[in-house]
XYZ file of C-alpha atoms in Angstrom:
657
model
C -52.583 62.831 59.166
C -49.227 61.062 59.482
C -50.496 58.079 57.478
C -51.772 60.312 54.645
C -48.445 62.140 54.494
C -46.573 58.848 54.470
C -48.660 57.433 51.606
C -48.325 60.655 49.612
C -44.544 60.686 49.918
C -44.100 56.961 49.380
C -45.905 55.860 46.250
C -44.485 52.346 46.381
C -46.147 51.436 49.660
C -49.408 53.021 48.481
C -49.412 50.604 45.536
C -48.645 47.626 47.775
C -51.419 48.612 50.193
C -53.943 49.042 47.386
C -53.127 45.621 45.972
C -53.293 44.039 49.425
C -56.724 45.470 50.234
C -58.053 44.492 46.792
C -56.766 40.927 47.142
C -57.969 40.743 50.736
C -61.505 41.549 49.629
C -61.248 38.948 46.851
C -60.165 36.308 49.382
C -62.925 37.412 51.748
C -65.740 36.936 49.245
C -64.191 33.806 47.694
C -63.663 31.801 50.881
C -66.938 30.257 52.110
C -67.969 31.068 55.659
C -66.074 29.238 58.405
C -63.590 27.639 55.987
C -60.724 29.451 57.710
C -59.279 28.031 60.945
C -61.636 28.413 63.916
C -63.610 31.154 62.170
C -66.965 30.001 63.525
C -65.589 30.182 67.076
C -63.929 33.547 66.501
C -67.259 34.903 65.316
C -69.072 33.300 68.246
C -66.781 35.361 70.504
C -67.720 38.511 68.563
C -71.420 37.685 68.795
C -71.165 36.958 72.523
C -69.904 40.508 73.113
C -72.162 42.157 70.523
C -75.280 40.707 72.150
C -74.363 42.184 75.514
C -73.149 39.054 77.290
C -69.669 40.342 78.021
C -66.504 38.260 77.725
C -66.812 34.453 77.656
C -65.882 32.532 80.789
C -64.019 29.238 80.344
C -65.837 26.962 82.762
C -67.508 23.608 82.214
C -70.191 23.303 81.074
C -69.507 26.038 78.548
C -72.110 28.784 78.347
C -70.854 30.146 75.026
C -70.089 28.922 71.489
C -66.550 30.282 71.210
C -64.936 27.117 72.600
C -61.150 27.535 72.990
C -61.232 30.950 71.315
C -63.050 32.208 74.393
C -59.625 32.214 76.083
C -58.202 34.759 73.632
C -57.437 38.355 74.632
C -60.419 40.458 73.545
C -59.129 43.400 71.462
C -60.121 42.146 68.003
C -63.456 40.844 69.243
C -64.297 44.132 70.949
C -63.553 46.008 67.718
C -65.587 43.567 65.610
C -68.475 43.643 68.078
C -68.417 47.442 67.950
C -68.926 47.272 64.194
C -71.625 44.582 64.175
C -73.687 45.022 67.360
C -76.517 46.639 65.381
C -77.045 43.498 63.268
C -79.469 40.742 64.292
C -77.260 37.634 64.275
C -79.771 35.233 65.819
C -79.600 33.159 62.619
C -75.941 32.300 63.311
C -76.637 28.682 64.434
C -78.670 28.014 61.290
C -75.718 28.677 58.969
C -73.333 26.382 60.880
C -73.842 23.045 59.087
C -70.948 20.646 59.509
C -69.777 18.136 56.923
C -69.444 14.781 58.736
C -67.131 13.425 56.037
C -64.659 16.320 56.203
C -60.961 15.639 56.149
C -60.680 12.680 53.816
C -56.963 12.267 53.144
C -56.584 12.450 49.378
C -52.977 12.440 48.126
C -51.625 15.523 46.403
C -53.954 18.453 45.824
C -57.101 16.560 44.803
C -60.207 18.464 45.889
C -62.260 16.077 47.997
C -64.147 16.973 51.192
C -61.984 20.016 51.848
C -65.032 21.776 53.284
C -65.623 21.447 57.010
C -69.045 23.033 56.530
C -71.938 22.844 54.096
C -72.713 26.093 52.302
C -76.084 27.281 51.045
C -77.636 30.261 49.298
C -77.932 31.962 52.705
C -74.290 32.963 52.229
C -74.953 34.687 48.909
C -74.956 38.433 48.284
C -76.750 40.597 49.358
C -75.586 39.667 52.830
C -77.907 39.850 55.814
C -78.029 38.774 59.437
C -75.061 36.810 60.736
C -73.622 36.528 57.207
C -73.423 40.329 56.977
C -71.818 40.554 60.420
C -69.238 37.930 59.462
C -68.282 39.793 56.291
C -67.932 43.052 58.221
C -65.691 41.290 60.752
C -63.689 39.912 57.817
C -63.325 43.440 56.446
C -61.922 44.518 59.811
C -59.302 41.779 59.433
C -58.414 43.044 55.951
C -57.931 46.558 57.320
C -55.757 45.417 60.225
C -53.774 43.348 57.733
C -53.237 46.510 55.691
C -51.953 48.230 58.825
C -49.519 45.335 59.283
C -48.190 45.981 55.774
C -47.867 49.728 56.391
C -46.127 49.307 59.742
C -43.735 46.773 58.207
C -42.771 49.441 55.682
C -42.104 51.954 58.456
C -40.139 49.349 60.400
C -38.039 48.488 57.353
C -37.289 52.140 56.593
C -36.161 52.711 60.158
C -33.911 49.647 60.258
C -32.425 50.327 56.830
C -31.869 54.014 57.484
C -30.141 53.364 60.798
C -27.984 50.694 59.211
C -26.844 52.584 56.141
C -27.401 56.285 56.553
C -28.696 57.125 60.073
C -32.077 58.734 60.537
C -32.356 62.420 61.274
C -33.353 62.715 64.922
C -35.933 65.242 66.048
C -36.020 66.902 69.436
C -36.982 64.701 72.377
C -39.547 67.366 73.282
C -41.649 66.681 70.194
C -44.931 64.789 70.385
C -44.681 60.972 70.352
C -45.913 60.888 66.774
C -43.564 63.558 65.405
C -40.821 62.090 67.564
C -41.128 58.887 65.535
C -41.564 60.283 62.027
C -39.269 59.287 59.226
C -36.902 62.070 58.226
C -38.137 64.251 55.388
C -36.763 63.819 51.903
C -34.661 66.988 52.088
C -32.728 65.502 55.018
C -32.383 62.059 53.499
C -29.172 60.734 51.940
C -28.867 60.103 48.248
C -29.749 56.417 48.629
C -33.280 57.308 49.799
C -34.990 55.853 46.718
C -33.180 52.578 47.139
C -34.170 52.454 50.801
C -37.783 53.063 49.797
C -37.546 50.195 47.335
C -36.166 47.831 49.950
C -38.741 48.898 52.549
C -41.604 48.565 50.067
C -40.293 45.138 49.071
C -40.277 44.019 52.712
C -43.850 45.267 53.032
C -44.759 43.439 49.810
C -43.409 40.183 51.214
C -45.789 40.547 54.155
C -48.669 41.649 51.933
C -48.370 38.844 49.414
C -47.632 35.836 51.589
C -50.700 33.888 50.405
C -51.500 32.503 53.836
C -51.347 35.939 55.442
C -53.773 37.245 52.829
C -56.053 34.282 53.497
C -56.002 34.730 57.277
C -56.387 38.504 56.903
C -59.647 37.910 55.050
C -61.170 35.773 57.818
C -62.749 36.473 61.183
C -59.581 36.071 63.229
C -57.321 38.031 65.560
C -54.174 37.021 63.647
C -53.881 40.059 61.374
C -54.453 42.338 64.373
C -51.511 40.901 66.316
C -49.311 41.087 63.197
C -50.176 44.774 62.783
C -49.455 45.527 66.425
C -46.252 43.469 66.301
C -45.020 45.520 63.351
C -46.035 48.784 65.019
C -44.398 47.806 68.309
C -41.189 46.733 66.576
C -41.097 50.018 64.685
C -41.507 52.071 67.857
C -38.931 49.931 69.644
C -36.484 50.319 66.743
C -36.902 54.098 66.705
C -36.631 54.317 70.496
C -33.439 52.269 70.532
C -31.770 54.920 68.330
C -32.448 57.742 70.753
C -30.032 58.820 73.421
C -33.166 59.102 75.549
C -36.804 58.214 74.905
C -39.170 61.107 75.560
C -41.879 60.712 78.176
C -44.584 60.838 75.540
C -42.795 58.257 73.393
C -42.381 55.969 76.425
C -46.083 56.285 77.188
C -47.000 55.618 73.528
C -44.748 52.555 73.405
C -46.428 51.152 76.517
C -49.873 51.725 75.029
C -48.995 49.924 71.789
C -47.340 47.002 73.597
C -50.424 46.840 75.809
C -52.676 46.674 72.761
C -50.519 43.848 71.375
C -50.876 41.933 74.647
C -54.625 42.570 74.444
C -54.733 41.186 70.883
C -53.030 37.842 71.525
C -51.043 36.309 74.354
C -47.972 36.121 72.112
C -48.027 39.928 72.128
C -46.736 39.838 75.706
C -43.242 39.286 74.319
C -43.264 42.754 72.795
C -43.458 44.329 76.241
C -40.264 42.473 77.145
C -38.532 43.870 74.052
C -39.850 47.311 74.888
C -38.430 47.073 78.402
C -35.032 46.140 76.969
C -34.906 49.514 75.205
C -34.627 51.241 78.556
C -32.052 48.744 79.825
C -30.031 49.344 76.643
C -30.126 53.093 77.106
C -28.771 52.772 80.633
C -25.938 50.384 79.822
C -25.081 51.054 76.163
C -21.414 52.046 75.764
C -20.401 55.601 75.048
C -19.281 56.511 71.553
C -15.863 57.548 72.946
C -15.319 54.916 75.638
C -16.396 51.491 76.829
C -18.239 52.980 79.805
C -22.052 53.347 79.852
C -23.050 56.626 78.245
C -25.857 57.438 80.696
C -24.818 59.426 83.757
C -26.580 59.190 87.103
C -29.190 61.864 86.416
C -29.940 60.410 83.017
C -30.374 56.967 84.527
C -32.967 58.287 86.951
C -34.844 59.858 84.055
C -34.646 56.616 82.050
C -35.985 54.644 85.026
C -38.859 57.123 85.332
C -39.694 56.697 81.651
C -39.539 52.936 82.025
C -42.069 53.213 84.848
C -44.203 55.387 82.576
C -43.949 52.709 79.873
C -44.971 50.038 82.397
C -47.861 52.129 83.696
C -49.336 52.705 80.235
C -48.895 49.022 79.376
C -50.768 47.938 82.507
C -53.389 50.622 81.963
C -54.254 49.125 78.580
C -53.801 45.376 79.121
C -53.509 44.797 82.851
C -57.241 44.492 83.507
C -57.637 41.448 81.258
C -54.722 39.550 82.795
C -55.987 40.458 86.268
C -59.388 39.049 85.261
C -57.731 35.767 84.307
C -55.932 35.669 87.631
C -59.217 36.076 89.478
C -61.177 33.594 87.337
C -58.569 30.914 86.650
C -55.705 31.531 89.053
C -53.297 32.285 86.182
C -52.479 35.326 84.088
C -53.107 34.031 80.562
C -55.899 31.492 81.012
C -54.125 29.045 78.690
C -53.813 26.346 81.343
C -57.580 26.377 81.822
C -58.067 26.238 78.070
C -55.716 23.247 77.813
C -57.684 21.466 80.518
C -60.836 21.739 78.430
C -59.482 21.475 74.871
C -56.667 19.835 72.919
C -54.451 18.530 75.684
C -51.476 16.598 74.333
C -51.053 13.347 76.232
C -47.254 13.404 76.064
C -44.537 15.702 74.674
C -43.491 15.077 71.079
C -40.400 13.123 70.185
C -37.719 14.837 68.106
C -38.853 13.017 64.945
C -42.449 14.042 65.560
C -41.328 17.613 66.117
C -39.518 17.682 62.770
C -42.669 16.481 61.003
C -44.743 19.105 62.794
C -42.244 21.857 61.957
C -42.522 20.954 58.276
C -46.277 21.364 58.652
C -45.739 24.749 60.298
C -43.421 25.843 57.484
C -45.813 24.899 54.684
C -48.897 26.375 56.324
C -46.969 29.571 57.060
C -46.851 30.192 53.300
C -49.844 28.302 51.864
C -52.299 26.204 53.861
C -55.775 27.368 52.915
C -58.989 26.099 54.436
C -58.254 24.406 57.724
C -54.694 23.772 56.545
C -55.784 21.006 54.183
C -55.674 22.929 50.889
C -52.082 23.108 49.714
C -50.142 24.373 46.749
C -48.115 22.241 44.374
C -44.777 21.147 45.903
C -42.888 23.353 43.437
C -44.414 26.443 45.090
C -42.885 25.582 48.463
C -39.581 24.684 46.810
C -39.320 28.052 45.049
C -40.142 29.902 48.276
C -37.538 27.874 50.157
C -34.883 28.749 47.562
C -35.562 32.474 47.894
C -35.621 32.337 51.694
C -32.357 30.374 51.718
C -30.750 32.916 49.385
C -32.019 35.674 51.655
C -30.370 33.995 54.640
C -27.089 33.595 52.743
C -27.175 37.189 51.550
C -27.934 38.449 55.038
C -25.028 36.576 56.611
C -22.593 37.752 53.934
C -23.942 41.297 54.069
C -23.568 41.528 57.827
C -20.118 39.940 57.722
C -18.943 42.588 55.295
C -20.636 45.569 56.960
C -18.797 46.648 60.062
C -21.517 49.204 60.786
C -24.344 46.700 60.394
C -22.989 44.089 62.792
C -23.371 46.631 65.584
C -26.877 47.637 64.577
C -29.316 47.209 67.453
C -32.323 47.181 65.105
C -31.264 43.888 63.531
C -30.754 42.480 67.014
C -34.322 43.491 67.857
C -35.685 41.736 64.775
C -33.699 38.579 65.437
C -34.698 38.557 69.084
C -38.373 38.775 68.150
C -38.116 35.966 65.567
C -36.309 33.710 68.048
C -38.769 34.565 70.815
C -41.763 33.720 68.621
C -40.150 30.471 67.467
C -39.477 29.456 71.060
C -43.038 30.311 72.084
C -44.415 28.263 69.190
C -42.259 25.232 70.048
C -43.363 25.449 73.675
C -47.015 25.657 72.663
C -46.669 22.733 70.249
C -45.419 20.547 73.102
C -48.618 21.112 75.050
C -51.263 21.161 72.328
C -51.890 20.030 68.761
C -50.891 23.232 66.982
C -48.688 22.805 63.873
C -50.094 25.992 62.363
C -47.888 28.452 60.515
C -50.208 31.354 61.366
C -49.102 31.066 65.001
C -45.697 32.312 63.801
C -47.230 35.295 61.981
C -46.333 37.826 64.711
C -42.729 37.323 63.539
C -43.658 37.925 59.872
C -42.797 41.668 59.744
C -39.358 41.069 61.269
C -38.773 38.052 59.048
C -39.773 40.002 55.939
C -37.284 42.787 56.709
C -34.487 40.269 57.271
C -35.288 38.379 54.057
C -35.524 41.607 52.068
C -32.158 42.802 53.372
C -30.585 39.448 52.504
C -31.982 39.329 48.976
C -30.917 42.942 48.422
C -27.322 41.817 48.831
C -27.634 40.046 45.473
C -28.274 43.366 43.714
C -25.516 45.030 41.758
C -25.286 47.620 44.527
C -26.424 47.499 48.109
C -28.723 49.960 49.795
C -25.826 52.254 50.528
C -25.236 52.683 46.802
C -21.925 50.767 46.962
C -21.377 47.292 45.481
C -23.175 44.842 47.744
C -21.376 42.150 49.711
C -22.480 39.314 47.474
C -22.010 41.161 44.189
C -18.449 42.032 45.222
C -17.692 38.384 45.900
C -20.035 36.644 43.443
C -20.314 39.010 40.479
C -19.319 36.272 38.057
C -22.612 34.485 38.827
C -24.581 37.610 37.785
C -27.064 37.419 40.659
C -29.371 40.354 39.928
C -32.751 41.458 41.134
C -33.690 38.633 43.525
C -35.826 40.810 45.783
C -38.240 42.098 43.172
C -38.788 38.658 41.565
C -39.540 37.141 44.982
C -42.140 39.787 45.772
C -43.585 39.477 42.261
C -43.812 35.679 42.481
C -45.593 35.915 45.830
C -48.003 38.464 44.380
C -48.676 36.393 41.258
C -49.437 33.258 43.230
C -51.520 35.164 45.783
C -53.536 36.809 42.998
C -54.211 33.521 41.196
C -54.851 31.336 44.250
C -58.486 32.375 44.863
C -59.413 31.321 41.346
C -57.102 28.338 40.803
C -57.130 26.843 44.308
C -59.899 28.183 46.554
C -62.817 28.227 44.128
C -62.176 24.686 42.786
C -61.800 23.335 46.331
C -65.300 24.519 47.220
C -66.976 24.050 43.834
C -70.359 22.378 43.514
C -70.597 19.392 41.149
C -71.809 20.203 37.640
C -75.525 19.868 36.919
C -76.199 18.015 33.662
C -78.656 18.940 30.935
C -80.613 16.600 28.655
C -77.801 16.366 26.106
C -75.274 15.376 28.790
C -77.707 12.886 30.328
C -78.075 11.145 26.982
C -74.286 10.596 26.895
C -73.971 9.026 30.368
C -71.904 5.795 30.069
C -72.578 2.402 31.674
C -76.275 2.954 32.400
C -77.569 1.058 35.445
C -80.681 3.063 36.478
C -80.680 1.889 40.090
C -83.175 3.726 42.312
C -82.881 4.066 46.084
C -86.192 4.251 47.977
C -87.663 6.107 45.000
C -85.768 9.225 46.072
C -82.495 9.125 44.198
C -81.418 7.247 41.082
C -77.964 6.178 39.963
C -78.157 6.610 36.187
C -74.697 5.330 35.313
C -71.031 5.338 36.175
C -67.558 5.572 34.709
C -64.246 4.280 36.005
C -60.789 5.529 35.087
C -59.235 2.045 34.842
C -60.525 -1.513 34.758
C -57.235 -2.876 36.057
C -55.559 -1.565 39.201
C -52.734 -2.729 41.455
C -52.931 -3.020 45.259
C -52.135 0.340 46.843
C -53.196 2.303 43.774
C -56.468 4.138 43.236
C -59.149 4.566 40.629
C -61.279 7.573 39.807
C -64.952 6.692 39.894
C -67.620 8.946 38.410
C -71.267 8.475 39.386
C -74.251 10.098 37.694
C -77.121 10.829 40.070
C -80.647 12.094 39.534
C -83.025 13.338 42.242
C -86.448 11.710 41.856
C -87.952 14.087 44.420
C -86.903 16.673 46.959
C -85.365 15.056 50.030
C -85.641 15.888 53.726
C -82.574 13.908 54.784
C -78.871 14.178 54.049
C -77.950 10.816 52.590
C -74.351 9.679 52.389
C -72.853 7.726 49.531
C -70.996 4.562 50.523
C -68.679 3.037 47.924
C -67.060 -0.353 48.502
C -64.762 -2.509 46.405
C -65.487 -6.146 47.294
C -63.296 -9.065 46.185
C -64.359 -12.629 45.430
C -64.034 -13.598 49.115
C -66.437 -10.757 50.049
C -63.652 -8.755 51.642
C -63.812 -4.990 51.339
C -60.526 -3.923 49.751
C -61.397 -0.268 49.194
C -64.053 2.090 50.528
C -65.236 5.703 50.491
C -67.996 7.535 52.327
C -69.050 11.053 51.439
C -71.831 13.458 50.750
C -72.197 13.922 46.975
C -70.123 16.540 45.205
C -66.923 16.048 47.220
C -68.949 16.788 50.345
C -70.363 20.057 48.996
C -73.901 19.020 48.003
C -75.939 17.023 50.557
C -79.111 15.528 49.138
C -81.281 17.919 51.154
C -80.110 20.671 48.795
C -81.130 18.822 45.623
C -84.222 19.742 43.632
C -86.455 17.204 41.891
C -85.035 16.210 38.527
C -81.542 17.554 39.232
C -78.827 15.416 37.660
C -75.190 15.719 38.753
C -71.808 14.241 37.944
C -70.192 13.033 41.171
C -66.488 12.111 41.229
C -64.614 9.989 43.774
C -61.015 9.068 44.410
C -61.155 5.390 45.424
C -57.976 3.808 46.837
C -57.396 0.057 46.824
C -55.903 -1.490 49.958
C -52.206 -2.281 49.701
C -52.855 -5.803 51.043
C -55.516 -6.639 48.461
C -55.054 -10.108 46.968
C -53.864 -10.158 43.360
C -54.663 -11.265 40.799
C -58.396 -11.253 41.476
C -61.644 -9.703 40.347
C -63.570 -7.238 42.475
C -66.961 -5.576 42.260
C -67.884 -1.968 42.968
C -70.867 -1.553 45.270
C -72.736 1.748 45.619
C -74.900 2.288 48.704
C -76.990 5.267 49.752
C -77.540 5.432 53.494
C -78.677 7.488 56.463
C -75.550 8.080 58.502
C -77.242 8.853 61.817
C -79.761 6.000 61.692
C -77.208 3.684 60.073
C -79.807 2.530 57.529
C -79.220 1.737 53.867
C -81.839 2.848 51.386
C -83.329 -0.042 49.436
C -81.819 -0.394 45.975
C -83.993 -1.531 43.051
C -83.177 -2.276 39.433
C -85.186 -0.817 36.499
C -87.768 -3.636 36.882
C -88.361 -2.745 40.539
C -86.554 -5.790 41.921
C -84.581 -5.379 45.166
C -80.877 -5.847 44.453
C -77.444 -5.552 45.983
C -76.217 -2.461 44.111
C -73.076 -3.754 42.378
C -72.369 -1.634 39.319
C -69.195 -2.962 37.738
C -66.129 -5.155 37.967
C -62.446 -4.263 38.070
C -59.379 -6.471 38.004
C -56.812 -6.354 40.796
C -53.462 -7.092 39.219
C -49.832 -7.095 40.280
C -47.756 -3.972 39.819
């Protein structure tokens, strides 16, 4: 009821939510299964519950497939299992087919073995079995992501209203929902439309961060904790405005903080912020003196409501942390997880930390796949410029707003951002985790702060008066930075599935008779009468040490194949030294030979680097092998006459730069 009323009265957020859900579904159906971080293990957790086996236990040997994700708090997995338990997911292991050549480090944004898994027609629509269950779990993530956007809007409206115009306060005896409602339009100040714009813009920043959209379309608990973080921060912000939090509101706040702690361990920090609300209400200074405003009787009531908050928190989340204490001797279970997975041998040096933080920053905005699919550098640069301007605008806006510097809501947002950053740094010291998504619980708070800062570059601030920056910097004509930032994020997020994700996971083109007739440099080398190399092309016949060439191979299947053969490419100099090499499944790792049909002809492209220490000038030959990776056996190569040969296909010159 409250959500419907909110959407009806606030058209801007309704538009943002609609766009987010639409894009989330696009990302969900565009991203191949398990090509989001840890998705196969997140789903294994869901399946473990859905098949009636309860919560995973982290003990060696493992009796579940969820690996380290089995240590996660269970809220998301319980919800996903509740929506998929009726589906037979026994085919789950059959769709998990790993690419052994994943992770080849190609410079820039070249698409080459970006896929950790091999994908088949089993993933195609109409979905069935485990594939259907995975897509339903992905839809749950999209919906919780939408809630994160909505709650960010409510958080932003509360913070902005308290900063510039003060919310109308309802009676403490109202229900916890009505107690937290935004004031109606008839009670709002004249700057209400501008506040709506700023709040919707903050929500749009959350909605259109490309990485948040990507993660919100995967089987993952990340969008759930972001939603509960935004909801908790909103309730905390509203509660901090009250002279006293009602009993029902205290109970509701404890429930929501408990749900956050049951969604992800990082959600525990929200309970600490929630507790500070009650401390603040006891010790906050009176409006007419420096003495605490709460008298003795009020303090007793505040303490009682704090106990009510604590009780409801423990009622919701306490059982899971108690379970960890019984099973592992610790509340969170993270120490046990670190014993089994990803233990860092030694803490990082400062230089290593800086490198890792850069990785965190980039993957916070765009780091598709398993973090290995990036945007062009200009994308990160533009984002950094807007964020920096937001920080400058925020500092100048606060400095020139005597009412804002005292605003407890901004302190709450800053405290949460700092707390999440500290938790991330601590976690990075103990495990290999330079992942921007781990900072996502701070995204709603960060979006509100950035939006407020960029708003200061408008002609007028939210209050309707000339903003801090425009008063001081009007000669530079800074106008409209907030809307362009949100629009740029949306534009990139809308294009990314088609310009970045689809090409990264594209199959190699199949050639017809006309294309086959145009194949250059025909060699017609057959390998065990199963696969034939028709010809090749090379981007350059002369290359310097440390550079690379682009090699195109043209393959034809002579029969269907029962094995997954790898392609081994070597550049061999006159002294028989290998000065460049590549190993991959065909099609940038996307098309193992077991998926080929007889007569299929494909164009197969490779990025082939030459060693920096290669001797120059010299001549080198390109050798193409087809081999069984597990058995370590090369297939026999024969020329068109049937003679066994060493499959050299061409010569390049290694020259000085």
